[in-house]
Amino acid sequence: MVQPHCPKDTTGKNSPKRLGSTSPPRWSQTRRLAPAELFVGSFLALIVAGTLALKFIPGLYENEGLGWTDAVFTSTSAVCVTGLIVVDTATYFTPLGQAVVLVLIQLGGLGMLVLTSVIIGALGGRPSLRTESLAVGARHLLPQVPTKRLIVDVVRFTFLFEAIGAFTLYLFWTPRMGWKEAIWPSIFHSVSAFCNAGFSTNSGSLIEYQDSPATIVVISVLIVAGGLGFITMEEIHQRYIRRNPAFRRLSIHSKLVLATTAFLLLSGWALFALFEWQGLLSKMPLVDKLTNSLFMSVTPRTAGFNTIDYGSATDSTNFLTIILMMIGGSPGSTAGGMKTTTFALLGLLAWSRLRSHQTASFANRSIPSETIQRASGLFVIATGIVVLGVFVLAFIGDSHRATQAFLVRLFETTSAFNTVGLSMGITPQLSTPSRWIVIVLMFIGRTGPLSIAAALIVRLSTRGRFRLAYEDVVVG
């Protein structure tokens, strides 16, 4: 059989690749990004897009627009669902400007990878397995639920809670504002609360609602729901609502999340009531004292709303708030912080050592030592970043606040890194260098802990061919 004549290719463009070639085609270069890089990059891209939108979309401001530093600050605070502000959202932005901020909050709260996966699925495509795994976080905890279904449920839970919250707030706020005027604040606060963002269309956040227990309870429920984590919410949904036989019990993760959340809320509630009963709460009726002290326990879980002036609170209140801000919400949620499970695992580790037990345990299950090590590493790194942030802010200083109290700087730094948004009133007064430090802290706080945890997983799961000889060190 005569073979067709093929002219010799002298350029090499059409010649087949040799077997064993490892050079990937150009279109696959983006696939070589590490998961942590892809996760961080999605937030960075959204911050850049938000900054450009705040700078160049017309009609966003009542008067003059934001400068570049303030635009980056506002975009970062919204995307990282922090809530720290350098301008008053209520008076500085038009309704269109507030809507842009709200879109950034929603995108940042859900995460771009979740939305990307949903959009690709709606168009009939299939996102990469890596994108899906990054979008839903600790996927291995729910092997019974398909990843695509879990991603859809994340979006469904978000919009369902936000819709119910907005409708409920609208019912409570209509007598106070009017049926037209209550629509936008209800939607804005519901989204901001569930995403644990803390942005408000009121100049004083929720201080004017100190005497509205219904408002405080609704916002509190949204904050706690948003901070539980989508994995836990999916388990509760499958176990108690759908009665799925594959979910005979809640996982240790969800049990630990629920138990720790309840402990922190109740203990914080009691302590805040004790600290401020004769202080900021002294002139309130009994019901308002109880609801406001409850909200003081809820909002440091990275929500950022406030019904009191933290600049006038006692040092005990502010220090307890700092501790709760460091702990934050739960993994896989819209909240920041070290996470409730990290706090709980460190407590379980200490308790097991006091009882001379080899392993930490909870609910008749032992926690893997690798998980305990990751929690310890995350705690050390997060604490180190906050300490460094306080040092840098103290070193830079502000000319008009040269004698700024240490607790004020610690409060601001902790709030920024743990994406809380509470402040003792100094955020608008920060100098430009200090604002950039806070911007970096907010970004690291939103993307860093997850990336650090992922890196620790890789490092701890890699076994070397040898280990160095042991030699003991005295502790204590």
mmCIF file of N, CA and C in Angstrom, residues 81-135:
data_model
loop_
_atom_site.group_PDB
_atom_site.id
_atom_site.type_symbol
_atom_site.label_atom_id
_atom_site.label_comp_id
_atom_site.label_asym_id
_atom_site.label_seq_id
_atom_site.Cartn_x
_atom_site.Cartn_y
_atom_site.Cartn_z
ATOM 1 N N VAL A 81 -15.848 40.700 53.836
ATOM 2 C CA VAL A 81 -16.979 40.759 54.768
ATOM 3 C C VAL A 81 -16.519 41.166 56.170
ATOM 4 N N THR A 82 -15.808 42.297 56.215
ATOM 5 C CA THR A 82 -15.282 42.793 57.478
ATOM 6 C C THR A 82 -16.206 43.834 58.096
ATOM 7 N N GLY A 83 -16.428 44.943 57.401
ATOM 8 C CA GLY A 83 -17.330 45.960 57.925
ATOM 9 C C GLY A 83 -16.661 47.197 58.459
ATOM 10 N N LEU A 84 -15.319 47.231 58.500
ATOM 11 C CA LEU A 84 -14.640 48.470 58.884
ATOM 12 C C LEU A 84 -14.839 49.510 57.782
ATOM 13 N N ILE A 85 -15.112 50.737 58.159
ATOM 14 C CA ILE A 85 -15.410 51.768 57.170
ATOM 15 C C ILE A 85 -14.609 53.022 57.465
ATOM 16 N N VAL A 86 -14.196 53.706 56.403
ATOM 17 C CA VAL A 86 -13.517 54.992 56.530
ATOM 18 C C VAL A 86 -14.443 56.138 56.161
ATOM 19 N N VAL A 87 -15.591 55.798 55.538
ATOM 20 C CA VAL A 87 -16.640 56.784 55.274
ATOM 21 C C VAL A 87 -17.967 56.173 55.698
ATOM 22 N N ASP A 88 -18.922 57.020 56.025
ATOM 23 C CA ASP A 88 -20.222 56.552 56.489
ATOM 24 C C ASP A 88 -21.025 56.008 55.305
ATOM 25 N N THR A 89 -21.319 54.711 55.335
ATOM 26 C CA THR A 89 -22.062 54.081 54.230
ATOM 27 C C THR A 89 -23.427 54.717 54.062
ATOM 28 N N ALA A 90 -24.041 55.151 55.147
ATOM 29 C CA ALA A 90 -25.399 55.688 55.083
ATOM 30 C C ALA A 90 -25.471 57.035 54.386
ATOM 31 N N THR A 91 -24.487 57.895 54.604
ATOM 32 C CA THR A 91 -24.562 59.267 54.096
ATOM 33 C C THR A 91 -23.622 59.533 52.918
ATOM 34 N N TYR A 92 -22.550 58.773 52.806
ATOM 35 C CA TYR A 92 -21.556 59.039 51.766
ATOM 36 C C TYR A 92 -21.965 58.450 50.421
ATOM 37 N N PHE A 93 -22.657 57.298 50.446
ATOM 38 C CA PHE A 93 -23.045 56.611 49.216
ATOM 39 C C PHE A 93 -24.492 56.900 48.863
ATOM 40 N N THR A 94 -24.776 56.934 47.573
ATOM 41 C CA THR A 94 -26.146 56.942 47.086
ATOM 42 C C THR A 94 -26.695 55.518 47.182
ATOM 43 N N PRO A 95 -28.001 55.322 46.962
ATOM 44 C CA PRO A 95 -28.530 53.946 46.937
ATOM 45 C C PRO A 95 -27.795 53.056 45.935
ATOM 46 N N LEU A 96 -27.375 53.615 44.800
ATOM 47 C CA LEU A 96 -26.608 52.834 43.833
ATOM 48 C C LEU A 96 -25.254 52.442 44.404
ATOM 49 N N GLY A 97 -24.598 53.371 45.099
ATOM 50 C CA GLY A 97 -23.315 53.055 45.723
ATOM 51 C C GLY A 97 -23.460 51.990 46.795
ATOM 52 N N GLN A 98 -24.539 52.094 47.589
ATOM 53 C CA GLN A 98 -24.789 51.067 48.593
ATOM 54 C C GLN A 98 -25.047 49.718 47.936
ATOM 55 N N ALA A 99 -25.701 49.725 46.779
ATOM 56 C CA ALA A 99 -25.964 48.471 46.072
ATOM 57 C C ALA A 99 -24.665 47.827 45.587
ATOM 58 N N VAL A 100 -23.712 48.648 45.127
ATOM 59 C CA VAL A 100 -22.412 48.109 44.705
ATOM 60 C C VAL A 100 -21.705 47.471 45.880
ATOM 61 N N VAL A 101 -21.735 48.151 47.033
ATOM 62 C CA VAL A 101 -21.126 47.587 48.243
ATOM 63 C C VAL A 101 -21.803 46.273 48.616
ATOM 64 N N LEU A 102 -23.130 46.218 48.498
ATOM 65 C CA LEU A 102 -23.867 45.003 48.853
ATOM 66 C C LEU A 102 -23.524 43.845 47.924
ATOM 67 N N VAL A 103 -23.348 44.135 46.645
ATOM 68 C CA VAL A 103 -22.956 43.089 45.693
ATOM 69 C C VAL A 103 -21.583 42.525 46.067
ATOM 70 N N LEU A 104 -20.654 43.401 46.428
ATOM 71 C CA LEU A 104 -19.324 42.943 46.844
ATOM 72 C C LEU A 104 -19.413 42.087 48.104
ATOM 73 N N ILE A 105 -20.300 42.471 49.027
ATOM 74 C CA ILE A 105 -20.491 41.684 50.243
ATOM 75 C C ILE A 105 -21.014 40.290 49.895
ATOM 76 N N GLN A 106 -22.018 40.243 49.021
ATOM 77 C CA GLN A 106 -22.610 38.951 48.649
ATOM 78 C C GLN A 106 -21.617 38.057 47.934
ATOM 79 N N LEU A 107 -20.869 38.631 47.004
ATOM 80 C CA LEU A 107 -19.863 37.852 46.283
ATOM 81 C C LEU A 107 -18.754 37.392 47.213
ATOM 82 N N GLY A 108 -18.337 38.266 48.115
ATOM 83 C CA GLY A 108 -17.284 37.884 49.052
ATOM 84 C C GLY A 108 -17.756 36.874 50.067
ATOM 85 N N GLY A 109 -19.015 36.981 50.499
ATOM 86 C CA GLY A 109 -19.544 36.047 51.477
ATOM 87 C C GLY A 109 -19.694 34.643 50.925
ATOM 88 N N LEU A 110 -20.240 34.543 49.726
ATOM 89 C CA LEU A 110 -20.395 33.231 49.103
ATOM 90 C C LEU A 110 -19.062 32.690 48.596
ATOM 91 N N GLY A 111 -18.241 33.575 48.058
ATOM 92 C CA GLY A 111 -16.986 33.142 47.447
ATOM 93 C C GLY A 111 -17.153 33.024 45.947
ATOM 94 N N MET A 112 -16.182 33.539 45.226
ATOM 95 C CA MET A 112 -16.265 33.521 43.764
ATOM 96 C C MET A 112 -16.260 32.102 43.213
ATOM 97 N N LEU A 113 -15.584 31.164 43.885
ATOM 98 C CA LEU A 113 -15.521 29.804 43.369
ATOM 99 C C LEU A 113 -16.872 29.116 43.454
ATOM 100 N N VAL A 114 -17.645 29.416 44.499
ATOM 101 C CA VAL A 114 -18.993 28.866 44.605
ATOM 102 C C VAL A 114 -19.859 29.396 43.469
ATOM 103 N N LEU A 115 -19.836 30.717 43.263
ATOM 104 C CA LEU A 115 -20.659 31.304 42.208
ATOM 105 C C LEU A 115 -20.218 30.841 40.832
ATOM 106 N N THR A 116 -18.912 30.719 40.632
ATOM 107 C CA THR A 116 -18.417 30.229 39.349
ATOM 108 C C THR A 116 -18.922 28.817 39.076
ATOM 109 N N SER A 117 -18.894 27.972 40.075
ATOM 110 C CA SER A 117 -19.361 26.597 39.920
ATOM 111 C C SER A 117 -20.846 26.555 39.589
ATOM 112 N N VAL A 118 -21.632 27.411 40.254
ATOM 113 C CA VAL A 118 -23.071 27.447 39.993
ATOM 114 C C VAL A 118 -23.361 27.932 38.579
ATOM 115 N N ILE A 119 -22.657 28.981 38.160
ATOM 116 C CA ILE A 119 -22.879 29.526 36.814
ATOM 117 C C ILE A 119 -22.507 28.498 35.748
ATOM 118 N N ILE A 120 -21.367 27.839 35.917
ATOM 119 C CA ILE A 120 -20.956 26.824 34.948
ATOM 120 C C ILE A 120 -21.975 25.699 34.888
ATOM 121 N N GLY A 121 -22.474 25.278 36.075
ATOM 122 C CA GLY A 121 -23.484 24.228 36.105
ATOM 123 C C GLY A 121 -24.778 24.654 35.449
ATOM 124 N N ALA A 122 -25.172 25.928 35.658
ATOM 125 C CA ALA A 122 -26.406 26.420 35.038
ATOM 126 C C ALA A 122 -26.302 26.476 33.524
ATOM 127 N N LEU A 123 -25.098 26.674 33.017
ATOM 128 C CA LEU A 123 -24.883 26.718 31.571
ATOM 129 C C LEU A 123 -24.678 25.329 30.965
ATOM 130 N N GLY A 124 -24.798 24.312 31.801
ATOM 131 C CA GLY A 124 -24.683 22.946 31.288
ATOM 132 C C GLY A 124 -23.280 22.385 31.334
ATOM 133 N N GLY A 125 -22.322 23.129 31.900
ATOM 134 C CA GLY A 125 -20.951 22.645 31.971
ATOM 135 C C GLY A 125 -20.659 21.981 33.293
ATOM 136 N N ARG A 126 -19.407 21.617 33.462
ATOM 137 C CA ARG A 126 -18.970 20.978 34.709
ATOM 138 C C ARG A 126 -17.664 21.627 35.152
ATOM 139 N N PRO A 127 -17.667 22.294 36.324
ATOM 140 C CA PRO A 127 -16.422 22.887 36.822
ATOM 141 C C PRO A 127 -15.415 21.796 37.148
ATOM 142 N N SER A 128 -14.162 22.183 37.223
ATOM 143 C CA SER A 128 -13.119 21.210 37.539
ATOM 144 C C SER A 128 -13.316 20.678 38.949
ATOM 145 N N LEU A 129 -12.798 19.469 39.179
ATOM 146 C CA LEU A 129 -12.913 18.869 40.502
ATOM 147 C C LEU A 129 -12.218 19.722 41.549
ATOM 148 N N ARG A 130 -11.108 20.363 41.169
ATOM 149 C CA ARG A 130 -10.384 21.191 42.116
ATOM 150 C C ARG A 130 -11.200 22.421 42.487
ATOM 151 N N THR A 131 -11.859 23.037 41.506
ATOM 152 C CA THR A 131 -12.692 24.202 41.789
ATOM 153 C C THR A 131 -13.843 23.823 42.701
ATOM 154 N N GLU A 132 -14.453 22.667 42.435
ATOM 155 C CA GLU A 132 -15.553 22.213 43.273
ATOM 156 C C GLU A 132 -15.092 21.976 44.705
ATOM 157 N N SER A 133 -13.948 21.338 44.858
ATOM 158 C CA SER A 133 -13.461 21.030 46.202
ATOM 159 C C SER A 133 -13.113 22.294 46.973
ATOM 160 N N LEU A 134 -12.550 23.291 46.287
ATOM 161 C CA LEU A 134 -12.243 24.555 46.948
ATOM 162 C C LEU A 134 -13.518 25.312 47.304
ATOM 163 N N ALA A 135 -14.533 25.184 46.449
ATOM 164 C CA ALA A 135 -15.769 25.930 46.669
ATOM 165 C C ALA A 135 -16.497 25.470 47.918
#
